[in-house]
Amino acid sequence: MSEQQLNHIAIIMDGNGRWATMRGRPRVWGHIRGSSKVASIVEEADRLGIKALTLYAFSSENWSRPFSEVRVLFALLKKFICHERERIIRNKIRFKIIGDISELPQGTQDLIHDLEQVTAHHQGLKLTFAFGYGGRAELVHAVNQFITHNPGQKISEKDLNNCLYCPDLGDVDLLIRTGGDCRVSNFLLWQLAYAELYFTETKWPDFSVSEFARIVDFVTRRERRFGTIGEVSDLNEAQKLAEKNRVNINQQLGMH
Ligand code: IPE
Ligand code: IPE
Ligand code: MG
């Protein structure tokens, strides 16, 4: 069985609150410790040759949390951008945020847009934060975009993909969720169609570069079949093969 390159890895960075509570600390302490882990995972993803890393930092549902917690999460995003800006630029990383950031403080929005612009042409790791993000909202956005530009037309899978917040990220090859829960919590619903899923008990503040590298190595060896009984390299190839076979099978059945 051949090993395969994982192009796009997505991570649900979960378990901060429980990590802190278990230590008798306020939940925000977990967010602070958790956010200090992000840079090392980004660096390792880059070192491993991953093309895109998408990190779930704040969901549209997380707005339901107390303001005191939400405010800390905003501040930590700002701190990350300020701290990592130079390193991101130096390493030719392309930085982007997907989601609705319109309610973030103006200063943070300006920092985000500036870094997005400065790194827009970078060819290195595509580092994307999902912030104020919801997978269903992204799909509704995509369909509305399409309707606006193509009134009265039917939408195809390719069209929908092209109208996502960031089409060039492509399908997710591997989704990792820390914190022990086995669910996707409204993350990248479209892009996860054939992703490998890996759930670890480790809470995000304890997640290490070595565990990340072990998971990547483990999943790289998994066989992905995309519905076929042989080996295909991606969903696109599997869908083309399926369509060709469908026509053949229907001919043999005398359907067409
Ligand atoms: C993940 O940690 C970070 C965000 C959702 C912002 P949680 O805050 O959800 O931590 P737990 O799951 O309650 O432990
Ligand atoms: C998912 O974690 C969102 C992020 C990690 C940003 P949650 O803690 O919000 O998800 P649920 O509530 O366990 O589904
Ligand atoms: Mg959680």
PDB file of C-alpha atoms and ligand atoms in Angstrom:
ATOM      1  CA  MET A   1       0.000   0.000   0.000  1.00  0.00           C
ATOM      2  CA  SER A   2       1.431   3.364  -0.984  1.00  0.00           C
ATOM      3  CA  GLU A   3       1.820   6.257   1.401  1.00  0.00           C
ATOM      4  CA  GLN A   4      -0.015   9.385   0.549  1.00  0.00           C
ATOM      5  CA  GLN A   5       0.743  13.032   1.010  1.00  0.00           C
ATOM      6  CA  LEU A   6      -1.716  14.833   3.263  1.00  0.00           C
ATOM      7  CA  ASN A   7      -2.219  18.192   1.593  1.00  0.00           C
ATOM      8  CA  HIS A   8      -4.814  19.748   3.848  1.00  0.00           C
ATOM      9  CA  ILE A   9      -5.027  19.184   7.599  1.00  0.00           C
ATOM     10  CA  ALA A  10      -7.765  20.745   9.722  1.00  0.00           C
ATOM     11  CA  ILE A  11      -7.707  20.833  13.510  1.00  0.00           C
ATOM     12  CA  ILE A  12     -10.506  21.387  16.025  1.00  0.00           C
ATOM     13  CA  MET A  13      -8.491  22.751  18.927  1.00  0.00           C
ATOM     14  CA  ASP A  14     -10.780  21.611  21.727  1.00  0.00           C
ATOM     15  CA  GLY A  15     -10.500  20.949  25.458  1.00  0.00           C
ATOM     16  CA  ASN A  16      -9.047  24.228  26.750  1.00  0.00           C
ATOM     17  CA  GLY A  17     -11.823  24.870  29.249  1.00  0.00           C
ATOM     18  CA  ARG A  18     -11.765  21.380  30.750  1.00  0.00           C
ATOM     19  CA  TRP A  19      -7.964  21.427  30.874  1.00  0.00           C
ATOM     20  CA  ALA A  20      -8.085  24.560  33.045  1.00  0.00           C
ATOM     21  CA  THR A  21     -11.049  23.464  35.184  1.00  0.00           C
ATOM     22  CA  MET A  22      -9.283  20.172  36.009  1.00  0.00           C
ATOM     23  CA  ARG A  23      -6.432  22.282  37.366  1.00  0.00           C
ATOM     24  CA  GLY A  24      -8.720  24.501  39.434  1.00  0.00           C
ATOM     25  CA  ARG A  25      -8.155  27.449  37.102  1.00  0.00           C
ATOM     26  CA  PRO A  26     -10.654  29.619  35.185  1.00  0.00           C
ATOM     27  CA  ARG A  27     -11.509  28.441  31.661  1.00  0.00           C
ATOM     28  CA  VAL A  28      -9.695  31.357  30.049  1.00  0.00           C
ATOM     29  CA  TRP A  29      -6.437  30.069  31.506  1.00  0.00           C
ATOM     30  CA  GLY A  30      -6.889  27.049  29.238  1.00  0.00           C
ATOM     31  CA  HIS A  31      -7.337  29.323  26.227  1.00  0.00           C
ATOM     32  CA  ILE A  32      -4.187  31.241  27.109  1.00  0.00           C
ATOM     33  CA  ARG A  33      -2.139  28.049  27.473  1.00  0.00           C
ATOM     34  CA  GLY A  34      -3.782  26.550  24.401  1.00  0.00           C
ATOM     35  CA  SER A  35      -3.028  29.530  22.201  1.00  0.00           C
ATOM     36  CA  SER A  36       0.656  29.283  23.089  1.00  0.00           C
ATOM     37  CA  LYS A  37       0.672  25.840  21.396  1.00  0.00           C
ATOM     38  CA  VAL A  38      -0.482  27.077  18.013  1.00  0.00           C
ATOM     39  CA  ALA A  39       2.808  28.441  16.659  1.00  0.00           C
ATOM     40  CA  SER A  40       4.699  25.182  17.221  1.00  0.00           C
ATOM     41  CA  ILE A  41       2.030  23.143  15.406  1.00  0.00           C
ATOM     42  CA  VAL A  42       2.096  25.595  12.486  1.00  0.00           C
ATOM     43  CA  GLU A  43       5.871  25.275  12.319  1.00  0.00           C
ATOM     44  CA  GLU A  44       5.693  21.469  12.377  1.00  0.00           C
ATOM     45  CA  ALA A  45       3.017  21.385   9.656  1.00  0.00           C
ATOM     46  CA  ASP A  46       5.291  23.529   7.501  1.00  0.00           C
ATOM     47  CA  ARG A  47       8.279  21.289   8.245  1.00  0.00           C
ATOM     48  CA  LEU A  48       6.259  18.173   7.311  1.00  0.00           C
ATOM     49  CA  GLY A  49       5.430  19.675   3.917  1.00  0.00           C
ATOM     50  CA  ILE A  50       1.704  20.048   4.577  1.00  0.00           C
ATOM     51  CA  LYS A  51       0.200  22.459   2.020  1.00  0.00           C
ATOM     52  CA  ALA A  52      -2.723  23.797   4.046  1.00  0.00           C
ATOM     53  CA  LEU A  53      -3.490  23.923   7.772  1.00  0.00           C
ATOM     54  CA  THR A  54      -6.911  25.138   8.893  1.00  0.00           C
ATOM     55  CA  LEU A  55      -7.418  25.775  12.609  1.00  0.00           C
ATOM     56  CA  TYR A  56     -10.820  26.102  14.260  1.00  0.00           C
ATOM     57  CA  ALA A  57     -10.421  28.914  16.781  1.00  0.00           C
ATOM     58  CA  PHE A  58     -13.943  30.290  17.303  1.00  0.00           C
ATOM     59  CA  SER A  59     -17.199  28.878  15.964  1.00  0.00           C
ATOM     60  CA  SER A  60     -20.371  30.787  15.162  1.00  0.00           C
ATOM     61  CA  GLU A  61     -21.915  28.870  18.099  1.00  0.00           C
ATOM     62  CA  ASN A  62     -19.149  30.055  20.450  1.00  0.00           C
ATOM     63  CA  TRP A  63     -20.847  33.474  20.468  1.00  0.00           C
ATOM     64  CA  SER A  64     -23.134  31.860  23.061  1.00  0.00           C
ATOM     65  CA  ARG A  65     -20.315  31.936  25.633  1.00  0.00           C
ATOM     66  CA  PRO A  66     -19.951  34.610  28.332  1.00  0.00           C
ATOM     67  CA  PHE A  67     -18.538  37.909  27.107  1.00  0.00           C
ATOM     68  CA  SER A  68     -15.568  37.592  29.479  1.00  0.00           C
ATOM     69  CA  GLU A  69     -14.492  34.389  27.682  1.00  0.00           C
ATOM     70  CA  VAL A  70     -15.234  35.672  24.176  1.00  0.00           C
ATOM     71  CA  ARG A  71     -13.185  38.801  24.869  1.00  0.00           C
ATOM     72  CA  VAL A  72     -10.154  36.709  25.842  1.00  0.00           C
ATOM     73  CA  LEU A  73     -10.467  34.663  22.648  1.00  0.00           C
ATOM     74  CA  PHE A  74     -10.475  37.878  20.596  1.00  0.00           C
ATOM     75  CA  ALA A  75      -7.434  39.153  22.474  1.00  0.00           C
ATOM     76  CA  LEU A  76      -5.560  35.879  21.915  1.00  0.00           C
ATOM     77  CA  LEU A  77      -6.168  36.027  18.164  1.00  0.00           C
ATOM     78  CA  LYS A  78      -4.770  39.555  18.122  1.00  0.00           C
ATOM     79  CA  LYS A  79      -1.774  38.501  20.205  1.00  0.00           C
ATOM     80  CA  PHE A  80      -1.038  35.586  17.879  1.00  0.00           C
ATOM     81  CA  ILE A  81      -1.059  37.858  14.837  1.00  0.00           C
ATOM     82  CA  CYS A  82       1.181  40.457  16.481  1.00  0.00           C
ATOM     83  CA  HIS A  83       3.657  37.840  17.772  1.00  0.00           C
ATOM     84  CA  GLU A  84       3.797  35.663  14.686  1.00  0.00           C
ATOM     85  CA  ARG A  85       3.537  38.304  11.948  1.00  0.00           C
ATOM     86  CA  GLU A  86       7.262  38.452  11.197  1.00  0.00           C
ATOM     87  CA  ARG A  87       7.709  34.686  11.304  1.00  0.00           C
ATOM     88  CA  ILE A  88       4.708  34.156   9.011  1.00  0.00           C
ATOM     89  CA  ILE A  89       6.136  36.621   6.495  1.00  0.00           C
ATOM     90  CA  ARG A  90       9.668  35.208   6.740  1.00  0.00           C
ATOM     91  CA  ASN A  91       8.455  31.637   6.163  1.00  0.00           C
ATOM     92  CA  LYS A  92       6.342  32.656   3.133  1.00  0.00           C
ATOM     93  CA  ILE A  93       3.166  31.440   4.820  1.00  0.00           C
ATOM     94  CA  ARG A  94      -0.127  32.610   3.352  1.00  0.00           C
ATOM     95  CA  PHE A  95      -2.362  33.777   6.162  1.00  0.00           C
ATOM     96  CA  LYS A  96      -6.152  33.938   5.953  1.00  0.00           C
ATOM     97  CA  ILE A  97      -9.207  34.018   8.179  1.00  0.00           C
ATOM     98  CA  ILE A  98     -12.469  32.336   7.189  1.00  0.00           C
ATOM     99  CA  GLY A  99     -15.674  33.261   8.999  1.00  0.00           C
ATOM    100  CA  ASP A 100     -17.386  36.422  10.087  1.00  0.00           C
ATOM    101  CA  ILE A 101     -14.956  38.757  11.837  1.00  0.00           C
ATOM    102  CA  SER A 102     -17.094  41.872  11.417  1.00  0.00           C
ATOM    103  CA  GLU A 103     -17.761  42.037  15.162  1.00  0.00           C
ATOM    104  CA  LEU A 104     -14.116  41.871  16.187  1.00  0.00           C
ATOM    105  CA  PRO A 105     -12.551  45.140  17.396  1.00  0.00           C
ATOM    106  CA  GLN A 106     -11.617  47.331  14.404  1.00  0.00           C
ATOM    107  CA  GLY A 107      -7.927  47.252  15.349  1.00  0.00           C
ATOM    108  CA  THR A 108      -7.889  43.433  15.172  1.00  0.00           C
ATOM    109  CA  GLN A 109      -9.739  43.448  11.855  1.00  0.00           C
ATOM    110  CA  ASP A 110      -7.138  45.875  10.476  1.00  0.00           C
ATOM    111  CA  LEU A 111      -4.267  43.643  11.629  1.00  0.00           C
ATOM    112  CA  ILE A 112      -5.945  40.633  10.008  1.00  0.00           C
ATOM    113  CA  HIS A 113      -6.571  42.367   6.684  1.00  0.00           C
ATOM    114  CA  ASP A 114      -3.048  43.745   6.642  1.00  0.00           C
ATOM    115  CA  LEU A 115      -1.463  40.324   7.178  1.00  0.00           C
ATOM    116  CA  GLU A 116      -3.807  38.745   4.630  1.00  0.00           C
ATOM    117  CA  GLN A 117      -2.747  41.322   2.066  1.00  0.00           C
ATOM    118  CA  VAL A 118       0.971  41.166   2.818  1.00  0.00           C
ATOM    119  CA  THR A 119       0.985  37.355   2.528  1.00  0.00           C
ATOM    120  CA  ALA A 120      -1.571  36.945  -0.281  1.00  0.00           C
ATOM    121  CA  HIS A 121       1.077  36.067  -2.894  1.00  0.00           C
ATOM    122  CA  HIS A 122       3.031  33.675  -0.643  1.00  0.00           C
ATOM    123  CA  GLN A 123       3.520  30.160  -1.992  1.00  0.00           C
ATOM    124  CA  GLY A 124       4.275  28.393   1.295  1.00  0.00           C
ATOM    125  CA  LEU A 125       1.918  26.829   3.853  1.00  0.00           C
ATOM    126  CA  LYS A 126      -1.658  28.095   3.614  1.00  0.00           C
ATOM    127  CA  LEU A 127      -2.447  28.892   7.231  1.00  0.00           C
ATOM    128  CA  THR A 128      -6.133  29.593   7.787  1.00  0.00           C
ATOM    129  CA  PHE A 129      -7.944  30.362  11.024  1.00  0.00           C
ATOM    130  CA  ALA A 130     -11.659  29.634  11.176  1.00  0.00           C
ATOM    131  CA  PHE A 131     -12.955  32.422  13.394  1.00  0.00           C
ATOM    132  CA  GLY A 132     -16.627  33.313  13.778  1.00  0.00           C
ATOM    133  CA  TYR A 133     -16.929  30.352  11.449  1.00  0.00           C
ATOM    134  CA  GLY A 134     -19.821  27.983  10.797  1.00  0.00           C
ATOM    135  CA  GLY A 135     -19.862  25.300   8.116  1.00  0.00           C
ATOM    136  CA  ARG A 136     -23.555  25.770   7.363  1.00  0.00           C
ATOM    137  CA  ALA A 137     -23.122  29.532   7.101  1.00  0.00           C
ATOM    138  CA  GLU A 138     -20.284  28.952   4.618  1.00  0.00           C
ATOM    139  CA  LEU A 139     -22.513  26.750   2.451  1.00  0.00           C
ATOM    140  CA  VAL A 140     -25.356  29.279   2.522  1.00  0.00           C
ATOM    141  CA  HIS A 141     -22.852  32.021   1.633  1.00  0.00           C
ATOM    142  CA  ALA A 142     -21.564  29.927  -1.292  1.00  0.00           C
ATOM    143  CA  VAL A 143     -25.029  29.254  -2.695  1.00  0.00           C
ATOM    144  CA  ASN A 144     -26.034  32.921  -2.343  1.00  0.00           C
ATOM    145  CA  GLN A 145     -22.845  34.009  -4.101  1.00  0.00           C
ATOM    146  CA  PHE A 146     -23.633  31.694  -6.978  1.00  0.00           C
ATOM    147  CA  ILE A 147     -27.261  32.797  -7.274  1.00  0.00           C
ATOM    148  CA  THR A 148     -26.229  36.458  -7.311  1.00  0.00           C
ATOM    149  CA  HIS A 149     -23.832  35.938 -10.208  1.00  0.00           C
ATOM    150  CA  ASN A 150     -25.823  33.261 -12.068  1.00  0.00           C
ATOM    151  CA  PRO A 151     -29.507  33.957 -11.576  1.00  0.00           C
ATOM    152  CA  GLY A 152     -31.797  31.113 -12.638  1.00  0.00           C
ATOM    153  CA  GLN A 153     -28.967  28.593 -13.132  1.00  0.00           C
ATOM    154  CA  LYS A 154     -28.459  25.287 -11.373  1.00  0.00           C
ATOM    155  CA  ILE A 155     -25.387  24.971  -9.162  1.00  0.00           C
ATOM    156  CA  SER A 156     -22.842  22.158  -9.638  1.00  0.00           C
ATOM    157  CA  GLU A 157     -20.395  20.730  -7.079  1.00  0.00           C
ATOM    158  CA  LYS A 158     -17.584  22.588  -8.836  1.00  0.00           C
ATOM    159  CA  ASP A 159     -19.537  25.869  -8.726  1.00  0.00           C
ATOM    160  CA  LEU A 160     -20.268  25.451  -5.040  1.00  0.00           C
ATOM    161  CA  ASN A 161     -16.643  24.700  -4.300  1.00  0.00           C
ATOM    162  CA  ASN A 162     -15.579  27.838  -6.163  1.00  0.00           C
ATOM    163  CA  CYS A 163     -17.916  29.968  -4.047  1.00  0.00           C
ATOM    164  CA  LEU A 164     -16.579  28.801  -0.659  1.00  0.00           C
ATOM    165  CA  TYR A 165     -14.758  31.329   1.541  1.00  0.00           C
ATOM    166  CA  CYS A 166     -11.391  30.023   0.364  1.00  0.00           C
ATOM    167  CA  PRO A 167     -11.755  27.648  -2.596  1.00  0.00           C
ATOM    168  CA  ASP A 168      -8.063  26.938  -3.080  1.00  0.00           C
ATOM    169  CA  LEU A 169      -7.745  25.128   0.273  1.00  0.00           C
ATOM    170  CA  GLY A 170      -9.312  22.050  -1.308  1.00  0.00           C
ATOM    171  CA  ASP A 171     -10.756  19.032   0.434  1.00  0.00           C
ATOM    172  CA  VAL A 172      -9.552  18.200   3.934  1.00  0.00           C
ATOM    173  CA  ASP A 173      -7.378  15.068   3.975  1.00  0.00           C
ATOM    174  CA  LEU A 174      -7.142  14.781   7.748  1.00  0.00           C
ATOM    175  CA  LEU A 175      -9.273  16.239  10.524  1.00  0.00           C
ATOM    176  CA  ILE A 176      -7.811  16.077  14.028  1.00  0.00           C
ATOM    177  CA  ARG A 177      -9.955  16.905  17.047  1.00  0.00           C
ATOM    178  CA  THR A 178      -8.365  17.181  20.466  1.00  0.00           C
ATOM    179  CA  GLY A 179     -10.290  17.006  23.755  1.00  0.00           C
ATOM    180  CA  GLY A 180     -11.890  13.563  23.361  1.00  0.00           C
ATOM    181  CA  ASP A 181     -15.222  14.438  21.706  1.00  0.00           C
ATOM    182  CA  CYS A 182     -16.020  12.717  18.421  1.00  0.00           C
ATOM    183  CA  ARG A 183     -17.976  15.273  16.424  1.00  0.00           C
ATOM    184  CA  VAL A 184     -17.320  17.926  13.794  1.00  0.00           C
ATOM    185  CA  SER A 185     -19.195  20.825  15.457  1.00  0.00           C
ATOM    186  CA  ASN A 186     -20.122  22.654  12.231  1.00  0.00           C
ATOM    187  CA  PHE A 187     -16.555  22.743  10.887  1.00  0.00           C
ATOM    188  CA  LEU A 188     -15.783  22.597   7.129  1.00  0.00           C
ATOM    189  CA  LEU A 189     -18.861  20.462   6.395  1.00  0.00           C
ATOM    190  CA  TRP A 190     -18.319  20.474   2.614  1.00  0.00           C
ATOM    191  CA  GLN A 191     -14.556  20.021   2.669  1.00  0.00           C
ATOM    192  CA  LEU A 192     -14.690  17.071   5.105  1.00  0.00           C
ATOM    193  CA  ALA A 193     -16.629  14.794   2.703  1.00  0.00           C
ATOM    194  CA  TYR A 194     -13.865  12.144   2.506  1.00  0.00           C
ATOM    195  CA  ALA A 195     -11.494  13.324   5.239  1.00  0.00           C
ATOM    196  CA  GLU A 196      -9.747  10.891   7.527  1.00  0.00           C
ATOM    197  CA  LEU A 197     -10.931  11.610  11.068  1.00  0.00           C
ATOM    198  CA  TYR A 198      -8.659  11.358  14.087  1.00  0.00           C
ATOM    199  CA  PHE A 199      -9.914  12.017  17.602  1.00  0.00           C
ATOM    200  CA  THR A 200      -7.463  12.237  20.471  1.00  0.00           C
ATOM    201  CA  GLU A 201      -8.181  12.421  24.190  1.00  0.00           C
ATOM    202  CA  THR A 202      -5.365  14.918  24.603  1.00  0.00           C
ATOM    203  CA  LYS A 203      -6.701  18.355  25.466  1.00  0.00           C
ATOM    204  CA  TRP A 204      -5.419  21.142  23.243  1.00  0.00           C
ATOM    205  CA  PRO A 205      -3.062  22.784  25.794  1.00  0.00           C
ATOM    206  CA  ASP A 206      -1.290  19.394  26.132  1.00  0.00           C
ATOM    207  CA  PHE A 207      -1.174  18.673  22.389  1.00  0.00           C
ATOM    208  CA  SER A 208       2.458  18.406  21.347  1.00  0.00           C
ATOM    209  CA  VAL A 209       4.459  18.584  18.152  1.00  0.00           C
ATOM    210  CA  SER A 210       5.412  14.927  18.608  1.00  0.00           C
ATOM    211  CA  GLU A 211       1.777  13.769  18.928  1.00  0.00           C
ATOM    212  CA  PHE A 212       0.920  15.810  15.838  1.00  0.00           C
ATOM    213  CA  ALA A 213       3.781  14.238  13.868  1.00  0.00           C
ATOM    214  CA  ARG A 214       2.761  10.739  15.065  1.00  0.00           C
ATOM    215  CA  ILE A 215      -0.843  11.262  13.915  1.00  0.00           C
ATOM    216  CA  VAL A 216       0.290  12.549  10.517  1.00  0.00           C
ATOM    217  CA  ASP A 217       2.609   9.562  10.109  1.00  0.00           C
ATOM    218  CA  PHE A 218      -0.132   7.119  11.167  1.00  0.00           C
ATOM    219  CA  VAL A 219      -2.762   8.550   8.845  1.00  0.00           C
ATOM    220  CA  THR A 220      -0.336   8.819   5.930  1.00  0.00           C
ATOM    221  CA  ARG A 221      -0.241   4.993   5.961  1.00  0.00           C
ATOM    222  CA  ARG A 222      -4.021   4.544   5.978  1.00  0.00           C
ATOM    223  CA  GLU A 223      -5.566   3.335   2.759  1.00  0.00           C
ATOM    224  CA  ARG A 224      -8.110   5.748   1.358  1.00  0.00           C
ATOM    225  CA  ARG A 225     -10.534   4.267  -1.145  1.00  0.00           C
ATOM    226  CA  PHE A 226     -13.064   7.051  -1.819  1.00  0.00           C
ATOM    227  CA  GLY A 227     -15.766   4.435  -2.505  1.00  0.00           C
ATOM    228  CA  THR A 228     -13.666   2.425  -4.999  1.00  0.00           C
ATOM    229  CA  ILE A 229     -12.200  -1.035  -4.443  1.00  0.00           C
ATOM    230  CA  GLY A 230      -8.792  -0.005  -5.756  1.00  0.00           C
ATOM    231  CA  GLU A 231      -6.481   2.873  -5.124  1.00  0.00           C
ATOM    232  CA  VAL A 232      -7.277   6.356  -6.350  1.00  0.00           C
ATOM    233  CA  SER A 233      -5.471   9.465  -5.251  1.00  0.00           C
ATOM    234  CA  ASP A 234      -8.405  11.754  -4.508  1.00  0.00           C
ATOM    235  CA  LEU A 235     -12.146  12.263  -4.548  1.00  0.00           C
ATOM    236  CA  ASN A 236     -12.041  13.915  -7.972  1.00  0.00           C
ATOM    237  CA  GLU A 237     -10.463  10.851  -9.544  1.00  0.00           C
ATOM    238  CA  ALA A 238     -12.925   8.547  -7.744  1.00  0.00           C
ATOM    239  CA  GLN A 239     -15.902  10.584  -8.968  1.00  0.00           C
ATOM    240  CA  LYS A 240     -14.641  10.486 -12.592  1.00  0.00           C
ATOM    241  CA  LEU A 241     -14.161   6.731 -12.329  1.00  0.00           C
ATOM    242  CA  ALA A 242     -17.615   6.317 -10.792  1.00  0.00           C
ATOM    243  CA  GLU A 243     -19.244   8.320 -13.578  1.00  0.00           C
ATOM    244  CA  LYS A 244     -17.466   6.308 -16.308  1.00  0.00           C
ATOM    245  CA  ASN A 245     -18.462   3.018 -14.673  1.00  0.00           C
ATOM    246  CA  ARG A 246     -22.031   4.166 -14.099  1.00  0.00           C
ATOM    247  CA  VAL A 247     -22.447   4.755 -17.850  1.00  0.00           C
ATOM    248  CA  ASN A 248     -20.837   1.366 -18.624  1.00  0.00           C
ATOM    249  CA  ILE A 249     -22.956  -0.510 -16.132  1.00  0.00           C
ATOM    250  CA  ASN A 250     -26.131   1.149 -17.388  1.00  0.00           C
ATOM    251  CA  GLN A 251     -25.199   0.189 -20.974  1.00  0.00           C
ATOM    252  CA  GLN A 252     -24.721  -3.410 -19.899  1.00  0.00           C
ATOM    253  CA  LEU A 253     -28.062  -3.328 -18.147  1.00  0.00           C
ATOM    254  CA  GLY A 254     -29.597  -1.985 -21.369  1.00  0.00           C
ATOM    255  CA  MET A 255     -30.724   1.192 -19.627  1.00  0.00           C
ATOM    256  CA  HIS A 256     -29.369   3.579 -22.325  1.00  0.00           C
TER     257      HIS A 256
HETATM  258  C1  IPE B   1     -11.845  25.009  22.572  1.00  0.00           C
HETATM  259  O1  IPE B   1     -11.879  24.752  23.912  1.00  0.00           O
HETATM  260  C2  IPE B   1     -11.713  26.471  22.251  1.00  0.00           C
HETATM  261  C3  IPE B   1     -12.952  27.080  21.795  1.00  0.00           C
HETATM  262  C4  IPE B   1     -14.063  26.462  21.560  1.00  0.00           C
HETATM  263  C5  IPE B   1     -12.927  28.507  21.603  1.00  0.00           C
HETATM  264  P1  IPE B   1     -13.212  24.790  24.769  1.00  0.00           P
HETATM  265  O2  IPE B   1     -13.341  26.159  25.355  1.00  0.00           O
HETATM  266  O3  IPE B   1     -14.379  24.336  23.996  1.00  0.00           O
HETATM  267  O4  IPE B   1     -12.847  23.756  25.902  1.00  0.00           O
HETATM  268  P2  IPE B   1     -13.796  22.641  26.492  1.00  0.00           P
HETATM  269  O5  IPE B   1     -14.241  21.805  25.349  1.00  0.00           O
HETATM  270  O6  IPE B   1     -14.939  23.354  27.162  1.00  0.00           O
HETATM  271  O7  IPE B   1     -12.922  21.892  27.424  1.00  0.00           O
HETATM  272  C1  IPE B   2     -15.556  23.506  18.541  1.00  0.00           C
HETATM  273  O1  IPE B   2     -15.472  23.291  19.909  1.00  0.00           O
HETATM  274  C2  IPE B   2     -15.119  24.893  18.184  1.00  0.00           C
HETATM  275  C3  IPE B   2     -13.710  25.208  18.394  1.00  0.00           C
HETATM  276  C4  IPE B   2     -12.792  24.396  18.837  1.00  0.00           C
HETATM  277  C5  IPE B   2     -13.334  26.541  18.056  1.00  0.00           C
HETATM  278  P1  IPE B   2     -16.730  23.469  20.873  1.00  0.00           P
HETATM  279  O2  IPE B   2     -16.264  23.151  22.221  1.00  0.00           O
HETATM  280  O3  IPE B   2     -17.345  24.805  20.671  1.00  0.00           O
HETATM  281  O4  IPE B   2     -17.721  22.383  20.310  1.00  0.00           O
HETATM  282  P2  IPE B   2     -18.832  21.539  21.066  1.00  0.00           P
HETATM  283  O5  IPE B   2     -19.671  22.522  21.823  1.00  0.00           O
HETATM  284  O6  IPE B   2     -18.140  20.598  21.971  1.00  0.00           O
HETATM  285  O7  IPE B   2     -19.559  20.831  19.979  1.00  0.00           O
HETATM  286 MG    MG B   3     -15.131  22.491  23.661  1.00  0.00          MG
END
